């Protein structure tokens, strides 16, 4: 009896006390006053991001021969297969595996992976899409057709598969094949969008009768008010008034009791009103009235669109084009004024980029169609006053306004516009166009002043410096050109002074420069060479080498010395001297740059061979390194260890030092042996 009280059979003869869960007593907060320093969630997240350590990425593997490539492929396939065995259900792993096989150009293996993935989950339409896209991308059209055909057969209710299949056939010009696929799809009675896509397809190829037949099947499959109204509007658009009336009458007979019947009756009434109005105008009205009646409906549609969303600038453009086709100046100007009155609410350039073309089109209309010079000037003036130039501006508006003044032979007006542009919102395009105009007029002093303003606004602009120097050089002002170059490379704000010197693009990439116009790359040094100032050119190279010791700079300097218009033997000696200095730098100051040093010796060897009988390859050949293929251990992103092969260079002095170390160790070993023998 006591055991029954102590234990409950339903609980495995445990007591209630044994299974009772004791929750910790809630901690009472004694001091509820806010802390003096509050920390927000945003601050916590920001600090966590700032303190996050950078991802450790393994070094890139360089594959040099077919054996390494085979080993790499075998290792990657093993990784993928192991991963698939663990997470067979994960489709993304299958996709990555197949795409990797595709990147190796092994399409049969890639297809095998795709097929294995489909066996796991053939209902996943993403697999079918990516499988077919791979076949299309690599131009295996028949394979792609096979994939699409299987996909739409197994998953006929996935509309995206049908759309992609049809799009491929249409892009290939197989219109009959695309039509056949549409027919297969319509047999499954898709939604309205599928039917409308079929109709648009036929209309793209002017198959109006086929489209009409599809509409008839469409309204039978989807007997809704919206479908019948679309059918009637289609007939009206093609000028078939009687057919449109028949469609409306059939719809009224079948859908009179439908909950959306009101929409049908309103559409039918508007149709009849429009037909009667046009017929009345044709019988009793003049030509203008008839045209106005024809465009009246479209005008009503555009009015409705811009009323719902005044900032829909595309609708305003369409509305303006409609009015311009009618050629009513009053209406056109009215629509333009209403359109430009809808200023973007935010002062951000991306919201204004579409809006600004309303002003441009308005100004061009007044100038070219209305031929009203004063209104054109007013449009440009109002537009420029409206733009918030302190935040952003549009160079195209300033330039269009200036070009308009030039077409009116008002040169002072054009200069005033461009001067205001430079004062309010200076841009590269404005400076370049202004300078071009003054150059065409032969105003050299104005060009110089503009270049000074240009460089005052953007002293780091290497294009402006080189063009300014080029202008002075074209005027045979050698000293002025040289002074401009000197000022340019002395600018502390210049992105990279080497741009104005002759540096190959590879050196600039090493220095962090991604863009190098050819005229900048050769500007200063080519200028001195063209003037025959070889001593100045050497001085420039010395100054450049004080800034950077990049391999390409040494090679460029050596090539200059070899091609200088001086005695050939002296040129060869100067070029060798440059190579020797470069070699000493890489050997003493940058011993880790072995590859650059080897490339330098190759260039030197090629140059000695190009000298012919005056060359001496024996100066270079003893300095050439030996190439050794070595391996180092690396670790991949998923923690797998591997090896990467790389080329190492062993130079003669390094080999000699290595041999000396071996001899020293041999002597040490011999001394130890002798010492141990004496002890015995």
PDB file of C-alpha atoms in Angstrom, residues 262-548:
ATOM      1  CA  UNK A 262     -21.327  45.632 -64.469  1.00  0.00           C
ATOM      2  CA  UNK A 263     -17.812  45.961 -65.858  1.00  0.00           C
ATOM      3  CA  UNK A 264     -18.959  44.293 -69.080  1.00  0.00           C
ATOM      4  CA  UNK A 265     -21.937  46.630 -69.523  1.00  0.00           C
ATOM      5  CA  UNK A 266     -19.762  49.715 -68.932  1.00  0.00           C
ATOM      6  CA  UNK A 267     -17.222  48.540 -71.524  1.00  0.00           C
ATOM      7  CA  UNK A 268     -20.014  47.778 -74.020  1.00  0.00           C
ATOM      8  CA  UNK A 269     -21.550  51.230 -73.459  1.00  0.00           C
ATOM      9  CA  UNK A 270     -18.196  52.982 -73.994  1.00  0.00           C
ATOM     10  CA  UNK A 271     -17.698  50.976 -77.165  1.00  0.00           C
ATOM     11  CA  UNK A 272     -21.063  52.016 -78.574  1.00  0.00           C
ATOM     12  CA  UNK A 273     -20.554  55.662 -77.611  1.00  0.00           C
ATOM     13  CA  UNK A 274     -17.163  55.739 -79.306  1.00  0.00           C
ATOM     14  CA  UNK A 275     -18.465  54.092 -82.486  1.00  0.00           C
ATOM     15  CA  UNK A 276     -21.393  56.500 -82.743  1.00  0.00           C
ATOM     16  CA  UNK A 277     -19.221  59.538 -82.041  1.00  0.00           C
ATOM     17  CA  UNK A 278     -16.701  58.603 -84.719  1.00  0.00           C
ATOM     18  CA  UNK A 279     -19.485  57.873 -87.225  1.00  0.00           C
ATOM     19  CA  UNK A 280     -21.113  61.234 -86.426  1.00  0.00           C
ATOM     20  CA  UNK A 281     -17.847  63.109 -86.885  1.00  0.00           C
ATOM     21  CA  UNK A 282     -17.165  61.352 -90.173  1.00  0.00           C
ATOM     22  CA  UNK A 283     -20.595  62.335 -91.468  1.00  0.00           C
ATOM     23  CA  UNK A 284     -20.942  65.868 -90.158  1.00  0.00           C
ATOM     24  CA  UNK A 285     -17.565  66.964 -88.822  1.00  0.00           C
ATOM     25  CA  UNK A 286     -14.461  68.400 -90.464  1.00  0.00           C
ATOM     26  CA  UNK A 287     -11.057  66.746 -90.802  1.00  0.00           C
ATOM     27  CA  UNK A 288      -9.777  68.123 -87.511  1.00  0.00           C
ATOM     28  CA  UNK A 289     -12.835  66.879 -85.676  1.00  0.00           C
ATOM     29  CA  UNK A 290     -12.474  63.407 -87.164  1.00  0.00           C
ATOM     30  CA  UNK A 291      -8.817  63.180 -86.162  1.00  0.00           C
ATOM     31  CA  UNK A 292      -9.654  64.445 -82.700  1.00  0.00           C
ATOM     32  CA  UNK A 293     -12.343  61.796 -82.364  1.00  0.00           C
ATOM     33  CA  UNK A 294      -9.934  59.058 -83.412  1.00  0.00           C
ATOM     34  CA  UNK A 295      -7.264  60.090 -80.895  1.00  0.00           C
ATOM     35  CA  UNK A 296      -9.804  60.980 -78.231  1.00  0.00           C
ATOM     36  CA  UNK A 297      -9.854  57.523 -76.717  1.00  0.00           C
ATOM     37  CA  UNK A 298      -6.070  57.335 -76.448  1.00  0.00           C
ATOM     38  CA  UNK A 299      -6.016  60.823 -74.970  1.00  0.00           C
ATOM     39  CA  UNK A 300      -8.522  59.690 -72.372  1.00  0.00           C
ATOM     40  CA  UNK A 301      -6.327  56.690 -71.493  1.00  0.00           C
ATOM     41  CA  UNK A 302      -3.216  58.852 -71.067  1.00  0.00           C
ATOM     42  CA  UNK A 303      -5.119  61.363 -68.975  1.00  0.00           C
ATOM     43  CA  UNK A 304      -6.225  58.543 -66.718  1.00  0.00           C
ATOM     44  CA  UNK A 305      -2.636  57.254 -66.386  1.00  0.00           C
ATOM     45  CA  UNK A 306      -1.060  60.621 -65.530  1.00  0.00           C
ATOM     46  CA  UNK A 307      -3.908  61.387 -63.137  1.00  0.00           C
ATOM     47  CA  UNK A 308      -3.235  58.177 -61.210  1.00  0.00           C
ATOM     48  CA  UNK A 309       0.548  58.708 -61.161  1.00  0.00           C
ATOM     49  CA  UNK A 310       1.758  62.189 -62.152  1.00  0.00           C
ATOM     50  CA  UNK A 311       5.391  61.061 -61.782  1.00  0.00           C
ATOM     51  CA  UNK A 312       5.015  58.385 -64.479  1.00  0.00           C
ATOM     52  CA  UNK A 313       7.229  60.181 -66.999  1.00  0.00           C
ATOM     53  CA  UNK A 314       6.945  57.390 -69.573  1.00  0.00           C
ATOM     54  CA  UNK A 315       3.191  58.026 -69.728  1.00  0.00           C
ATOM     55  CA  UNK A 316       3.876  61.744 -70.221  1.00  0.00           C
ATOM     56  CA  UNK A 317       6.265  60.940 -73.107  1.00  0.00           C
ATOM     57  CA  UNK A 318       3.619  58.786 -74.786  1.00  0.00           C
ATOM     58  CA  UNK A 319       0.991  61.474 -74.251  1.00  0.00           C
ATOM     59  CA  UNK A 320       3.281  64.129 -75.774  1.00  0.00           C
ATOM     60  CA  UNK A 321       4.000  61.933 -78.812  1.00  0.00           C
ATOM     61  CA  UNK A 322       0.262  61.529 -79.335  1.00  0.00           C
ATOM     62  CA  UNK A 323      -0.289  65.289 -79.261  1.00  0.00           C
ATOM     63  CA  UNK A 324       2.700  65.919 -81.542  1.00  0.00           C
ATOM     64  CA  UNK A 325       1.159  63.552 -84.117  1.00  0.00           C
ATOM     65  CA  UNK A 326      -1.923  65.828 -84.141  1.00  0.00           C
ATOM     66  CA  UNK A 327       0.323  68.943 -84.569  1.00  0.00           C
ATOM     67  CA  UNK A 328      -1.747  71.206 -82.354  1.00  0.00           C
ATOM     68  CA  UNK A 329       0.791  73.649 -80.874  1.00  0.00           C
ATOM     69  CA  UNK A 330      -1.470  74.787 -78.091  1.00  0.00           C
ATOM     70  CA  UNK A 331      -2.205  71.268 -76.892  1.00  0.00           C
ATOM     71  CA  UNK A 332       1.445  70.195 -77.228  1.00  0.00           C
ATOM     72  CA  UNK A 333       2.682  73.110 -75.129  1.00  0.00           C
ATOM     73  CA  UNK A 334      -0.045  72.531 -72.569  1.00  0.00           C
ATOM     74  CA  UNK A 335       0.954  68.873 -72.116  1.00  0.00           C
ATOM     75  CA  UNK A 336       4.646  69.791 -71.928  1.00  0.00           C
ATOM     76  CA  UNK A 337       3.931  72.418 -69.250  1.00  0.00           C
ATOM     77  CA  UNK A 338       1.835  69.970 -67.245  1.00  0.00           C
ATOM     78  CA  UNK A 339       4.532  67.313 -67.534  1.00  0.00           C
ATOM     79  CA  UNK A 340       7.458  69.489 -66.397  1.00  0.00           C
ATOM     80  CA  UNK A 341       5.390  70.757 -63.479  1.00  0.00           C
ATOM     81  CA  UNK A 342       5.737  67.306 -61.873  1.00  0.00           C
ATOM     82  CA  UNK A 343       9.170  67.852 -60.324  1.00  0.00           C
ATOM     83  CA  UNK A 344      10.706  64.781 -58.621  1.00  0.00           C
ATOM     84  CA  UNK A 345      10.080  64.974 -54.863  1.00  0.00           C
ATOM     85  CA  UNK A 346      13.633  64.033 -53.840  1.00  0.00           C
ATOM     86  CA  UNK A 347      16.778  65.924 -54.824  1.00  0.00           C
ATOM     87  CA  UNK A 348      18.663  62.833 -55.951  1.00  0.00           C
ATOM     88  CA  UNK A 349      20.013  62.552 -59.463  1.00  0.00           C
ATOM     89  CA  UNK A 350      18.589  59.093 -60.110  1.00  0.00           C
ATOM     90  CA  UNK A 351      15.048  60.475 -59.764  1.00  0.00           C
ATOM     91  CA  UNK A 352      15.778  63.331 -62.185  1.00  0.00           C
ATOM     92  CA  UNK A 353      17.464  61.396 -64.977  1.00  0.00           C
ATOM     93  CA  UNK A 354      14.189  60.562 -66.740  1.00  0.00           C
ATOM     94  CA  UNK A 355      12.480  63.830 -65.848  1.00  0.00           C
ATOM     95  CA  UNK A 356      15.206  65.995 -67.397  1.00  0.00           C
ATOM     96  CA  UNK A 357      14.454  64.613 -70.864  1.00  0.00           C
ATOM     97  CA  UNK A 358      11.015  66.241 -70.713  1.00  0.00           C
ATOM     98  CA  UNK A 359      12.819  69.606 -70.674  1.00  0.00           C
ATOM     99  CA  UNK A 360      15.202  68.538 -73.434  1.00  0.00           C
ATOM    100  CA  UNK A 361      12.364  67.384 -75.688  1.00  0.00           C
ATOM    101  CA  UNK A 362      10.413  70.550 -74.914  1.00  0.00           C
ATOM    102  CA  UNK A 363      13.351  72.756 -75.916  1.00  0.00           C
ATOM    103  CA  UNK A 364      13.994  70.789 -79.104  1.00  0.00           C
ATOM    104  CA  UNK A 365      10.303  70.997 -80.025  1.00  0.00           C
ATOM    105  CA  UNK A 366      10.275  74.775 -79.604  1.00  0.00           C
ATOM    106  CA  UNK A 367      13.460  75.150 -81.647  1.00  0.00           C
ATOM    107  CA  UNK A 368      12.891  72.670 -84.482  1.00  0.00           C
ATOM    108  CA  UNK A 369       9.108  72.327 -84.823  1.00  0.00           C
ATOM    109  CA  UNK A 370       7.660  75.536 -83.422  1.00  0.00           C
ATOM    110  CA  UNK A 371      10.749  77.575 -84.513  1.00  0.00           C
ATOM    111  CA  UNK A 372      10.300  79.906 -81.562  1.00  0.00           C
ATOM    112  CA  UNK A 373      13.749  81.112 -80.475  1.00  0.00           C
ATOM    113  CA  UNK A 374      12.579  83.126 -77.472  1.00  0.00           C
ATOM    114  CA  UNK A 375      10.531  80.257 -76.020  1.00  0.00           C
ATOM    115  CA  UNK A 376      13.478  77.893 -76.542  1.00  0.00           C
ATOM    116  CA  UNK A 377      15.757  80.229 -74.589  1.00  0.00           C
ATOM    117  CA  UNK A 378      13.133  80.485 -71.884  1.00  0.00           C
ATOM    118  CA  UNK A 379      12.804  76.684 -71.635  1.00  0.00           C
ATOM    119  CA  UNK A 380      16.567  76.245 -71.234  1.00  0.00           C
ATOM    120  CA  UNK A 381      16.727  79.097 -68.718  1.00  0.00           C
ATOM    121  CA  UNK A 382      13.875  77.723 -66.588  1.00  0.00           C
ATOM    122  CA  UNK A 383      15.342  74.227 -66.673  1.00  0.00           C
ATOM    123  CA  UNK A 384      18.788  75.408 -65.538  1.00  0.00           C
ATOM    124  CA  UNK A 385      17.222  77.472 -62.750  1.00  0.00           C
ATOM    125  CA  UNK A 386      15.220  74.467 -61.554  1.00  0.00           C
ATOM    126  CA  UNK A 387      18.122  71.987 -61.241  1.00  0.00           C
ATOM    127  CA  UNK A 388      19.721  72.008 -57.752  1.00  0.00           C
ATOM    128  CA  UNK A 389      23.308  72.481 -58.991  1.00  0.00           C
ATOM    129  CA  UNK A 390      24.748  72.480 -55.488  1.00  0.00           C
ATOM    130  CA  UNK A 391      23.769  68.780 -55.190  1.00  0.00           C
ATOM    131  CA  UNK A 392      23.984  67.526 -58.775  1.00  0.00           C
ATOM    132  CA  UNK A 393      23.821  68.803 -62.309  1.00  0.00           C
ATOM    133  CA  UNK A 394      23.467  67.633 -65.920  1.00  0.00           C
ATOM    134  CA  UNK A 395      26.256  68.558 -68.315  1.00  0.00           C
ATOM    135  CA  UNK A 396      24.053  67.712 -71.303  1.00  0.00           C
ATOM    136  CA  UNK A 397      21.635  70.565 -70.482  1.00  0.00           C
ATOM    137  CA  UNK A 398      24.423  73.147 -70.291  1.00  0.00           C
ATOM    138  CA  UNK A 399      25.930  71.910 -73.552  1.00  0.00           C
ATOM    139  CA  UNK A 400      22.589  71.810 -75.385  1.00  0.00           C
ATOM    140  CA  UNK A 401      21.838  75.366 -74.270  1.00  0.00           C
ATOM    141  CA  UNK A 402      25.279  76.564 -75.442  1.00  0.00           C
ATOM    142  CA  UNK A 403      24.997  74.764 -78.786  1.00  0.00           C
ATOM    143  CA  UNK A 404      21.580  76.342 -79.321  1.00  0.00           C
ATOM    144  CA  UNK A 405      23.100  79.805 -78.824  1.00  0.00           C
ATOM    145  CA  UNK A 406      25.849  78.962 -81.319  1.00  0.00           C
ATOM    146  CA  UNK A 407      23.241  77.916 -83.895  1.00  0.00           C
ATOM    147  CA  UNK A 408      21.655  81.330 -83.403  1.00  0.00           C
ATOM    148  CA  UNK A 409      25.108  82.888 -84.042  1.00  0.00           C
ATOM    149  CA  UNK A 410      25.086  84.219 -80.491  1.00  0.00           C
ATOM    150  CA  UNK A 411      28.656  83.429 -79.450  1.00  0.00           C
ATOM    151  CA  UNK A 412      28.568  85.666 -76.400  1.00  0.00           C
ATOM    152  CA  UNK A 413      25.425  83.901 -75.194  1.00  0.00           C
ATOM    153  CA  UNK A 414      27.095  80.507 -75.581  1.00  0.00           C
ATOM    154  CA  UNK A 415      30.140  81.719 -73.630  1.00  0.00           C
ATOM    155  CA  UNK A 416      27.872  83.055 -70.925  1.00  0.00           C
ATOM    156  CA  UNK A 417      26.069  79.715 -70.607  1.00  0.00           C
ATOM    157  CA  UNK A 418      29.315  77.725 -70.446  1.00  0.00           C
ATOM    158  CA  UNK A 419      30.847  80.239 -68.028  1.00  0.00           C
ATOM    159  CA  UNK A 420      27.847  79.851 -65.718  1.00  0.00           C
ATOM    160  CA  UNK A 421      28.207  76.077 -66.002  1.00  0.00           C
ATOM    161  CA  UNK A 422      31.847  76.227 -64.914  1.00  0.00           C
ATOM    162  CA  UNK A 423      30.945  78.554 -62.052  1.00  0.00           C
ATOM    163  CA  UNK A 424      27.925  76.583 -60.755  1.00  0.00           C
ATOM    164  CA  UNK A 425      28.558  72.951 -61.696  1.00  0.00           C
ATOM    165  CA  UNK A 426      31.967  72.317 -63.326  1.00  0.00           C
ATOM    166  CA  UNK A 427      32.289  68.996 -65.140  1.00  0.00           C
ATOM    167  CA  UNK A 428      34.860  67.405 -67.437  1.00  0.00           C
ATOM    168  CA  UNK A 429      32.475  67.397 -70.401  1.00  0.00           C
ATOM    169  CA  UNK A 430      31.797  71.120 -70.054  1.00  0.00           C
ATOM    170  CA  UNK A 431      35.484  72.057 -69.931  1.00  0.00           C
ATOM    171  CA  UNK A 432      36.314  69.826 -72.894  1.00  0.00           C
ATOM    172  CA  UNK A 433      33.492  71.202 -75.060  1.00  0.00           C
ATOM    173  CA  UNK A 434      34.228  74.818 -74.139  1.00  0.00           C
ATOM    174  CA  UNK A 435      37.912  74.370 -74.988  1.00  0.00           C
ATOM    175  CA  UNK A 436      36.996  72.646 -78.241  1.00  0.00           C
ATOM    176  CA  UNK A 437      34.766  75.571 -79.261  1.00  0.00           C
ATOM    177  CA  UNK A 438      37.467  78.140 -78.510  1.00  0.00           C
ATOM    178  CA  UNK A 439      40.070  76.059 -80.349  1.00  0.00           C
ATOM    179  CA  UNK A 440      37.890  75.981 -83.445  1.00  0.00           C
ATOM    180  CA  UNK A 441      37.615  79.758 -83.226  1.00  0.00           C
ATOM    181  CA  UNK A 442      41.403  80.075 -82.791  1.00  0.00           C
ATOM    182  CA  UNK A 443      41.223  81.816 -79.411  1.00  0.00           C
ATOM    183  CA  UNK A 444      44.420  80.442 -77.883  1.00  0.00           C
ATOM    184  CA  UNK A 445      44.464  82.793 -74.903  1.00  0.00           C
ATOM    185  CA  UNK A 446      40.933  81.749 -73.965  1.00  0.00           C
ATOM    186  CA  UNK A 447      41.965  78.096 -74.228  1.00  0.00           C
ATOM    187  CA  UNK A 448      44.872  78.722 -71.861  1.00  0.00           C
ATOM    188  CA  UNK A 449      42.575  80.430 -69.354  1.00  0.00           C
ATOM    189  CA  UNK A 450      40.112  77.560 -69.597  1.00  0.00           C
ATOM    190  CA  UNK A 451      42.846  74.991 -69.031  1.00  0.00           C
ATOM    191  CA  UNK A 452      43.963  76.973 -65.984  1.00  0.00           C
ATOM    192  CA  UNK A 453      40.395  76.958 -64.643  1.00  0.00           C
ATOM    193  CA  UNK A 454      40.125  73.257 -65.478  1.00  0.00           C
ATOM    194  CA  UNK A 455      43.283  72.425 -63.522  1.00  0.00           C
ATOM    195  CA  UNK A 456      42.337  74.746 -60.695  1.00  0.00           C
ATOM    196  CA  UNK A 457      39.092  72.794 -60.327  1.00  0.00           C
ATOM    197  CA  UNK A 458      40.678  69.352 -60.825  1.00  0.00           C
ATOM    198  CA  UNK A 459      44.450  69.463 -60.242  1.00  0.00           C
ATOM    199  CA  UNK A 460      44.638  65.645 -60.153  1.00  0.00           C
ATOM    200  CA  UNK A 461      43.262  65.312 -63.703  1.00  0.00           C
ATOM    201  CA  UNK A 462      46.123  63.907 -65.778  1.00  0.00           C
ATOM    202  CA  UNK A 463      44.104  64.235 -69.003  1.00  0.00           C
ATOM    203  CA  UNK A 464      43.873  68.004 -68.560  1.00  0.00           C
ATOM    204  CA  UNK A 465      47.596  68.355 -67.844  1.00  0.00           C
ATOM    205  CA  UNK A 466      48.638  66.343 -70.888  1.00  0.00           C
ATOM    206  CA  UNK A 467      46.183  68.146 -73.195  1.00  0.00           C
ATOM    207  CA  UNK A 468      47.370  71.519 -71.945  1.00  0.00           C
ATOM    208  CA  UNK A 469      50.991  70.526 -72.625  1.00  0.00           C
ATOM    209  CA  UNK A 470      49.967  69.158 -76.031  1.00  0.00           C
ATOM    210  CA  UNK A 471      48.395  72.520 -76.886  1.00  0.00           C
ATOM    211  CA  UNK A 472      51.596  74.387 -76.033  1.00  0.00           C
ATOM    212  CA  UNK A 473      53.676  71.870 -77.951  1.00  0.00           C
ATOM    213  CA  UNK A 474      51.491  72.318 -81.051  1.00  0.00           C
ATOM    214  CA  UNK A 475      52.228  76.045 -80.798  1.00  0.00           C
ATOM    215  CA  UNK A 476      56.003  75.329 -80.617  1.00  0.00           C
ATOM    216  CA  UNK A 477      56.044  76.660 -77.063  1.00  0.00           C
ATOM    217  CA  UNK A 478      58.557  74.083 -75.842  1.00  0.00           C
ATOM    218  CA  UNK A 479      59.442  75.768 -72.556  1.00  0.00           C
ATOM    219  CA  UNK A 480      55.789  76.326 -71.655  1.00  0.00           C
ATOM    220  CA  UNK A 481      55.000  72.682 -72.404  1.00  0.00           C
ATOM    221  CA  UNK A 482      57.927  71.517 -70.281  1.00  0.00           C
ATOM    222  CA  UNK A 483      56.869  73.785 -67.431  1.00  0.00           C
ATOM    223  CA  UNK A 484      53.350  72.365 -67.554  1.00  0.00           C
ATOM    224  CA  UNK A 485      54.700  68.818 -67.347  1.00  0.00           C
ATOM    225  CA  UNK A 486      56.887  69.801 -64.404  1.00  0.00           C
ATOM    226  CA  UNK A 487      53.959  71.397 -62.607  1.00  0.00           C
ATOM    227  CA  UNK A 488      51.883  68.298 -63.281  1.00  0.00           C
ATOM    228  CA  UNK A 489      54.277  65.779 -61.779  1.00  0.00           C
ATOM    229  CA  UNK A 490      54.914  68.072 -58.823  1.00  0.00           C
ATOM    230  CA  UNK A 491      51.231  68.108 -57.845  1.00  0.00           C
ATOM    231  CA  UNK A 492      50.730  66.459 -54.439  1.00  0.00           C
ATOM    232  CA  UNK A 493      47.052  65.799 -55.231  1.00  0.00           C
ATOM    233  CA  UNK A 494      47.834  63.981 -58.474  1.00  0.00           C
ATOM    234  CA  UNK A 495      46.530  60.425 -58.398  1.00  0.00           C
ATOM    235  CA  UNK A 496      49.853  59.110 -59.691  1.00  0.00           C
ATOM    236  CA  UNK A 497      52.561  61.355 -61.182  1.00  0.00           C
ATOM    237  CA  UNK A 498      53.838  58.387 -63.202  1.00  0.00           C
ATOM    238  CA  UNK A 499      50.818  58.806 -65.470  1.00  0.00           C
ATOM    239  CA  UNK A 500      52.529  61.724 -67.116  1.00  0.00           C
ATOM    240  CA  UNK A 501      55.674  59.692 -67.664  1.00  0.00           C
ATOM    241  CA  UNK A 502      56.319  56.725 -69.849  1.00  0.00           C
ATOM    242  CA  UNK A 503      55.366  53.680 -67.760  1.00  0.00           C
ATOM    243  CA  UNK A 504      53.975  50.460 -69.273  1.00  0.00           C
ATOM    244  CA  UNK A 505      50.493  49.454 -68.153  1.00  0.00           C
ATOM    245  CA  UNK A 506      51.754  46.442 -66.183  1.00  0.00           C
ATOM    246  CA  UNK A 507      53.841  48.713 -63.970  1.00  0.00           C
ATOM    247  CA  UNK A 508      50.889  50.981 -63.379  1.00  0.00           C
ATOM    248  CA  UNK A 509      48.732  48.012 -62.407  1.00  0.00           C
ATOM    249  CA  UNK A 510      51.426  47.085 -59.909  1.00  0.00           C
ATOM    250  CA  UNK A 511      51.250  50.620 -58.538  1.00  0.00           C
ATOM    251  CA  UNK A 512      47.464  50.449 -58.195  1.00  0.00           C
ATOM    252  CA  UNK A 513      46.413  52.206 -61.415  1.00  0.00           C
ATOM    253  CA  UNK A 514      43.705  50.487 -63.419  1.00  0.00           C
ATOM    254  CA  UNK A 515      43.288  52.899 -66.340  1.00  0.00           C
ATOM    255  CA  UNK A 516      46.053  54.392 -68.449  1.00  0.00           C
ATOM    256  CA  UNK A 517      45.334  56.302 -71.692  1.00  0.00           C
ATOM    257  CA  UNK A 518      48.124  55.882 -74.233  1.00  0.00           C
ATOM    258  CA  UNK A 519      48.715  59.628 -74.631  1.00  0.00           C
ATOM    259  CA  UNK A 520      49.331  59.949 -70.881  1.00  0.00           C
ATOM    260  CA  UNK A 521      51.648  56.952 -70.752  1.00  0.00           C
ATOM    261  CA  UNK A 522      54.082  58.493 -73.205  1.00  0.00           C
ATOM    262  CA  UNK A 523      53.402  62.179 -72.836  1.00  0.00           C
ATOM    263  CA  UNK A 524      56.333  63.609 -70.934  1.00  0.00           C
ATOM    264  CA  UNK A 525      59.128  61.256 -72.022  1.00  0.00           C
ATOM    265  CA  UNK A 526      58.010  61.210 -75.660  1.00  0.00           C
ATOM    266  CA  UNK A 527      57.939  64.988 -75.573  1.00  0.00           C
ATOM    267  CA  UNK A 528      61.585  65.164 -74.473  1.00  0.00           C
ATOM    268  CA  UNK A 529      62.621  62.468 -76.964  1.00  0.00           C
ATOM    269  CA  UNK A 530      60.911  64.306 -79.813  1.00  0.00           C
ATOM    270  CA  UNK A 531      62.793  67.450 -78.822  1.00  0.00           C
ATOM    271  CA  UNK A 532      66.072  65.486 -78.882  1.00  0.00           C
ATOM    272  CA  UNK A 533      66.661  66.157 -75.199  1.00  0.00           C
ATOM    273  CA  UNK A 534      68.216  62.807 -74.251  1.00  0.00           C
ATOM    274  CA  UNK A 535      69.880  64.124 -71.104  1.00  0.00           C
ATOM    275  CA  UNK A 536      66.551  65.447 -69.855  1.00  0.00           C
ATOM    276  CA  UNK A 537      64.941  62.084 -70.684  1.00  0.00           C
ATOM    277  CA  UNK A 538      67.592  60.274 -68.610  1.00  0.00           C
ATOM    278  CA  UNK A 539      66.969  62.672 -65.753  1.00  0.00           C
ATOM    279  CA  UNK A 540      63.250  61.897 -65.949  1.00  0.00           C
ATOM    280  CA  UNK A 541      63.932  58.170 -65.784  1.00  0.00           C
ATOM    281  CA  UNK A 542      66.183  58.704 -62.759  1.00  0.00           C
ATOM    282  CA  UNK A 543      63.453  60.660 -60.996  1.00  0.00           C
ATOM    283  CA  UNK A 544      60.954  57.970 -61.888  1.00  0.00           C
ATOM    284  CA  UNK A 545      63.203  55.229 -60.540  1.00  0.00           C
ATOM    285  CA  UNK A 546      63.458  57.157 -57.296  1.00  0.00           C
ATOM    286  CA  UNK A 547      59.697  56.719 -56.962  1.00  0.00           C
ATOM    287  CA  UNK A 548      59.340  53.096 -58.084  1.00  0.00           C
TER     288      UNK A 548
END
